[in-house]
Amino acid sequence: MRFCHVRVLILTILLVFIASVCFATQFPYRKNYPSVPTISTQELKKDFDQDNVVIVDVRSEIEYNVIHPKNAVHIPLSNKDFVSRIKKLVKENPEKKIVCYCNGVTCLKSYEAVRRAQDAGLSNLYAFDAGVFDWAKKYPEQTLLLGDEITNPRRQLIPREIFQKQCVDYATFKKKARESDHVVIDARSDIQRTKELPGLEDVQVLTMPPDKLINDVIKKRRMKDKVLLIFDQVGKQIRWIMYYLAEERYTDYYFLRGGANAVLEKQKYR
C-alpha cells in the first residue's frame, strides 16, 4: 500500500512538472514579467459575460480596426497619454478588472501595458496574453472583424501559413517589380521612411502609409487590374492590410517578407 502511495506521489509530481514546462513553453515571456498578473481566455469570457471587466486593446489603430473583442476600449501603448488614459479608465470603473491584450503569446504589449500602469501606482490590471486571435476563435460572436461580427472564424481569420504564402524574399520582390503590370507600394509611415530600398532606383515606387493605402486604394477598389507589391517597415503591418485586400477581393498581391528592415537592417528613425 505504501509503495502505491509513493508511485502516485511520484506520478503527481511528474505530471505537475510536465504541465509547468508545457505552460512555460506556451507563454514563454511570462517569466520576464513576474509582477504582471495574467488572465486566461475562459476567465476573461466569464468576467465579460458578468460585466466585471473592461477590455483594453493596446495595439495600433490598424490592428484594432481589423479585429477586436466587442466593447474593447482602444488605448494604444504607443500613445503618449497612455498612463493618464488608463488612470481615467480605472477611476471610472473602480469595481472592474482592467484587462490589456495584444496579438498573442509572442506579443509583449499586454505585459508592458500592465507594467507601466503598475509603475504609475495602479492595480487590478491583468494581461490577456493568449491574445485577440485566441479570443476570436473561441468566441467569434463576441468579436468584430472589420466592424462586423465574425460568423465563420475558419473562413474569415487568415491563418499564418496563408499569409506567409503571399510573402516573398527581396530577390523575388525586385524581379516582380520590373514586370509591366506590377505596382510597388511603400507602406511605411513617413517617420520610418529613412532609406529607399536598393535595386529599385529605376522602378516607380508609390509611397502610401497603411491608412492611405487602405482608404484611398483598397476600399475604393483601385488597381485591381495590377499586381500589388507591398512592403512596410518590419513585415507586420502587411498582415492587417491583407484583411482589407481579402475583404475587397483583391487576388494579385505580394508582400516583402520581413519588410524594409529585412533589406536595410535596423534603421534609425528621423
mmCIF file of N, CA and C in Angstrom, residues 152-212:
data_model
loop_
_atom_site.group_PDB
_atom_site.id
_atom_site.type_symbol
_atom_site.label_atom_id
_atom_site.label_comp_id
_atom_site.label_asym_id
_atom_site.label_seq_id
_atom_site.Cartn_x
_atom_site.Cartn_y
_atom_site.Cartn_z
ATOM 1 N N ASN A 152 -17.867 33.003 -39.218
ATOM 2 C CA ASN A 152 -17.174 31.776 -39.612
ATOM 3 C C ASN A 152 -15.667 31.979 -39.448
ATOM 4 N N PRO A 153 -15.150 31.766 -38.231
ATOM 5 C CA PRO A 153 -13.732 32.045 -37.989
ATOM 6 C C PRO A 153 -12.784 31.239 -38.864
ATOM 7 N N ARG A 154 -13.149 30.011 -39.210
ATOM 8 C CA ARG A 154 -12.281 29.201 -40.064
ATOM 9 C C ARG A 154 -12.089 29.852 -41.432
ATOM 10 N N ARG A 155 -13.123 30.494 -41.921
ATOM 11 C CA ARG A 155 -13.044 31.129 -43.240
ATOM 12 C C ARG A 155 -12.556 32.568 -43.162
ATOM 13 N N GLN A 156 -12.943 33.282 -42.115
ATOM 14 C CA GLN A 156 -12.670 34.718 -42.048
ATOM 15 C C GLN A 156 -11.303 35.070 -41.470
ATOM 16 N N LEU A 157 -10.801 34.258 -40.549
ATOM 17 C CA LEU A 157 -9.494 34.529 -39.971
ATOM 18 C C LEU A 157 -8.417 33.950 -40.880
ATOM 19 N N ILE A 158 -7.440 34.762 -41.225
ATOM 20 C CA ILE A 158 -6.406 34.342 -42.164
ATOM 21 C C ILE A 158 -5.301 33.608 -41.403
ATOM 22 N N PRO A 159 -5.106 32.323 -41.677
ATOM 23 C CA PRO A 159 -4.044 31.570 -40.992
ATOM 24 C C PRO A 159 -2.669 32.121 -41.354
ATOM 25 N N ARG A 160 -1.740 31.989 -40.445
ATOM 26 C CA ARG A 160 -0.383 32.496 -40.684
ATOM 27 C C ARG A 160 0.245 31.859 -41.912
ATOM 28 N N GLU A 161 -0.037 30.577 -42.153
ATOM 29 C CA GLU A 161 0.568 29.920 -43.310
ATOM 30 C C GLU A 161 0.053 30.498 -44.634
ATOM 31 N N ILE A 162 -1.203 30.936 -44.649
ATOM 32 C CA ILE A 162 -1.741 31.577 -45.854
ATOM 33 C C ILE A 162 -1.097 32.947 -46.051
ATOM 34 N N PHE A 163 -0.936 33.672 -44.952
ATOM 35 C CA PHE A 163 -0.241 34.962 -45.021
ATOM 36 C C PHE A 163 1.185 34.780 -45.537
ATOM 37 N N GLN A 164 1.874 33.776 -45.023
ATOM 38 C CA GLN A 164 3.265 33.543 -45.416
ATOM 39 C C GLN A 164 3.385 33.217 -46.901
ATOM 40 N N LYS A 165 2.372 32.587 -47.468
ATOM 41 C CA LYS A 165 2.412 32.260 -48.891
ATOM 42 C C LYS A 165 2.433 33.506 -49.766
ATOM 43 N N GLN A 166 1.926 34.603 -49.237
ATOM 44 C CA GLN A 166 1.911 35.853 -50.007
ATOM 45 C C GLN A 166 3.189 36.664 -49.810
ATOM 46 N N CYS A 167 4.065 36.201 -48.935
ATOM 47 C CA CYS A 167 5.311 36.915 -48.658
ATOM 48 C C CYS A 167 6.452 36.325 -49.483
ATOM 49 N N VAL A 168 7.252 37.199 -50.093
ATOM 50 C CA VAL A 168 8.372 36.749 -50.921
ATOM 51 C C VAL A 168 9.658 37.403 -50.436
ATOM 52 N N ASP A 169 10.789 36.796 -50.774
ATOM 53 C CA ASP A 169 12.074 37.382 -50.412
ATOM 54 C C ASP A 169 12.386 38.556 -51.329
ATOM 55 N N TYR A 170 13.462 39.286 -51.014
ATOM 56 C CA TYR A 170 13.722 40.522 -51.744
ATOM 57 C C TYR A 170 14.146 40.274 -53.190
ATOM 58 N N ALA A 171 14.855 39.199 -53.447
ATOM 59 C CA ALA A 171 15.252 38.889 -54.824
ATOM 60 C C ALA A 171 14.023 38.696 -55.702
ATOM 61 N N THR A 172 13.046 37.968 -55.196
ATOM 62 C CA THR A 172 11.796 37.750 -55.937
ATOM 63 C C THR A 172 11.016 39.051 -56.059
ATOM 64 N N PHE A 173 10.999 39.832 -54.974
ATOM 65 C CA PHE A 173 10.278 41.112 -54.950
ATOM 66 C C PHE A 173 10.822 42.048 -56.029
ATOM 67 N N LYS A 174 12.151 42.171 -56.120
ATOM 68 C CA LYS A 174 12.787 43.044 -57.112
ATOM 69 C C LYS A 174 12.491 42.574 -58.535
ATOM 70 N N LYS A 175 12.524 41.277 -58.728
ATOM 71 C CA LYS A 175 12.252 40.733 -60.063
ATOM 72 C C LYS A 175 10.829 41.033 -60.497
ATOM 73 N N LYS A 176 9.888 40.835 -59.584
ATOM 74 C CA LYS A 176 8.484 41.105 -59.906
ATOM 75 C C LYS A 176 8.247 42.599 -60.130
ATOM 76 N N ALA A 177 9.011 43.451 -59.436
ATOM 77 C CA ALA A 177 8.814 44.898 -59.529
ATOM 78 C C ALA A 177 9.052 45.427 -60.937
ATOM 79 N N ARG A 178 9.774 44.698 -61.746
ATOM 80 C CA ARG A 178 10.103 45.145 -63.097
ATOM 81 C C ARG A 178 9.116 44.657 -64.156
ATOM 82 N N GLU A 179 8.140 43.904 -63.737
ATOM 83 C CA GLU A 179 7.115 43.451 -64.674
ATOM 84 C C GLU A 179 6.100 44.566 -64.893
ATOM 85 N N SER A 180 5.624 44.689 -66.111
ATOM 86 C CA SER A 180 4.854 45.864 -66.525
ATOM 87 C C SER A 180 3.549 46.063 -65.760
ATOM 88 N N ASP A 181 2.915 44.990 -65.342
ATOM 89 C CA ASP A 181 1.613 45.122 -64.671
ATOM 90 C C ASP A 181 1.722 45.092 -63.154
ATOM 91 N N HIS A 182 2.949 45.267 -62.627
ATOM 92 C CA HIS A 182 3.168 45.235 -61.179
ATOM 93 C C HIS A 182 3.399 46.645 -60.638
ATOM 94 N N VAL A 183 2.834 46.915 -59.455
ATOM 95 C CA VAL A 183 2.971 48.226 -58.826
ATOM 96 C C VAL A 183 3.593 48.045 -57.437
ATOM 97 N N VAL A 184 4.681 48.787 -57.175
ATOM 98 C CA VAL A 184 5.352 48.703 -55.874
ATOM 99 C C VAL A 184 4.811 49.791 -54.953
ATOM 100 N N ILE A 185 4.413 49.398 -53.747
ATOM 101 C CA ILE A 185 3.861 50.347 -52.781
ATOM 102 C C ILE A 185 4.664 50.299 -51.486
ATOM 103 N N ASP A 186 5.221 51.443 -51.111
ATOM 104 C CA ASP A 186 5.947 51.600 -49.853
ATOM 105 C C ASP A 186 4.939 52.026 -48.794
ATOM 106 N N ALA A 187 4.571 51.090 -47.909
ATOM 107 C CA ALA A 187 3.535 51.353 -46.907
ATOM 108 C C ALA A 187 4.108 51.749 -45.555
ATOM 109 N N ARG A 188 5.380 52.187 -45.534
ATOM 110 C CA ARG A 188 5.956 52.669 -44.277
ATOM 111 C C ARG A 188 5.374 54.040 -43.931
ATOM 112 N N SER A 189 5.394 54.374 -42.663
ATOM 113 C CA SER A 189 4.988 55.716 -42.261
ATOM 114 C C SER A 189 6.081 56.696 -42.650
ATOM 115 N N ASP A 190 5.763 57.973 -42.631
ATOM 116 C CA ASP A 190 6.749 58.997 -43.019
ATOM 117 C C ASP A 190 7.984 58.950 -42.129
ATOM 118 N N ILE A 191 7.781 58.689 -40.832
ATOM 119 C CA ILE A 191 8.910 58.686 -39.906
ATOM 120 C C ILE A 191 9.797 57.457 -40.101
ATOM 121 N N GLN A 192 9.239 56.398 -40.663
ATOM 122 C CA GLN A 192 10.009 55.177 -40.903
ATOM 123 C C GLN A 192 10.787 55.223 -42.213
ATOM 124 N N ARG A 193 10.369 56.075 -43.115
ATOM 125 C CA ARG A 193 10.933 56.066 -44.452
ATOM 126 C C ARG A 193 12.256 56.847 -44.491
ATOM 127 N N THR A 194 13.300 56.264 -43.907
ATOM 128 C CA THR A 194 14.599 56.932 -43.828
ATOM 129 C C THR A 194 15.514 56.577 -44.990
ATOM 130 N N LYS A 195 15.283 55.415 -45.583
ATOM 131 C CA LYS A 195 16.110 54.971 -46.711
ATOM 132 C C LYS A 195 15.229 54.292 -47.750
ATOM 133 N N GLU A 196 15.655 54.378 -48.999
ATOM 134 C CA GLU A 196 14.964 53.664 -50.066
ATOM 135 C C GLU A 196 15.585 52.274 -50.221
ATOM 136 N N LEU A 197 14.818 51.363 -50.769
ATOM 137 C CA LEU A 197 15.331 50.015 -50.958
ATOM 138 C C LEU A 197 16.298 49.987 -52.145
ATOM 139 N N PRO A 198 17.491 49.435 -51.967
ATOM 140 C CA PRO A 198 18.458 49.388 -53.059
ATOM 141 C C PRO A 198 18.002 48.440 -54.164
ATOM 142 N N GLY A 199 18.318 48.824 -55.403
ATOM 143 C CA GLY A 199 17.953 47.975 -56.534
ATOM 144 C C GLY A 199 16.618 48.316 -57.141
ATOM 145 N N LEU A 200 15.928 49.305 -56.559
ATOM 146 C CA LEU A 200 14.640 49.735 -57.120
ATOM 147 C C LEU A 200 14.711 51.166 -57.649
ATOM 148 N N GLU A 201 15.933 51.638 -57.880
ATOM 149 C CA GLU A 201 16.110 53.034 -58.318
ATOM 150 C C GLU A 201 15.400 53.321 -59.640
ATOM 151 N N ASP A 202 15.306 52.324 -60.514
ATOM 152 C CA ASP A 202 14.690 52.522 -61.821
ATOM 153 C C ASP A 202 13.218 52.105 -61.848
ATOM 154 N N VAL A 203 12.651 51.871 -60.666
ATOM 155 C CA VAL A 203 11.253 51.448 -60.561
ATOM 156 C C VAL A 203 10.451 52.528 -59.850
ATOM 157 N N GLN A 204 9.280 52.832 -60.353
ATOM 158 C CA GLN A 204 8.417 53.792 -59.670
ATOM 159 C C GLN A 204 7.820 53.148 -58.423
ATOM 160 N N VAL A 205 8.048 53.791 -57.288
ATOM 161 C CA VAL A 205 7.538 53.284 -56.013
ATOM 162 C C VAL A 205 6.534 54.287 -55.456
ATOM 163 N N LEU A 206 5.308 53.839 -55.229
ATOM 164 C CA LEU A 206 4.281 54.712 -54.658
ATOM 165 C C LEU A 206 4.395 54.684 -53.144
ATOM 166 N N THR A 207 4.425 55.837 -52.503
ATOM 167 C CA THR A 207 4.511 55.914 -51.044
ATOM 168 C C THR A 207 3.120 56.130 -50.463
ATOM 169 N N MET A 208 2.664 55.163 -49.696
ATOM 170 C CA MET A 208 1.326 55.221 -49.108
ATOM 171 C C MET A 208 1.349 54.570 -47.735
ATOM 172 N N PRO A 209 1.299 55.336 -46.659
ATOM 173 C CA PRO A 209 1.153 54.730 -45.331
ATOM 174 C C PRO A 209 -0.098 53.855 -45.292
ATOM 175 N N PRO A 210 -0.176 52.910 -44.380
ATOM 176 C CA PRO A 210 -1.290 51.953 -44.375
ATOM 177 C C PRO A 210 -2.683 52.579 -44.464
ATOM 178 N N ASP A 211 -2.930 53.666 -43.703
ATOM 179 C CA ASP A 211 -4.273 54.245 -43.733
ATOM 180 C C ASP A 211 -4.623 54.794 -45.112
ATOM 181 N N LYS A 212 -3.651 55.407 -45.779
ATOM 182 C CA LYS A 212 -3.887 55.938 -47.122
ATOM 183 C C LYS A 212 -4.086 54.805 -48.138
#
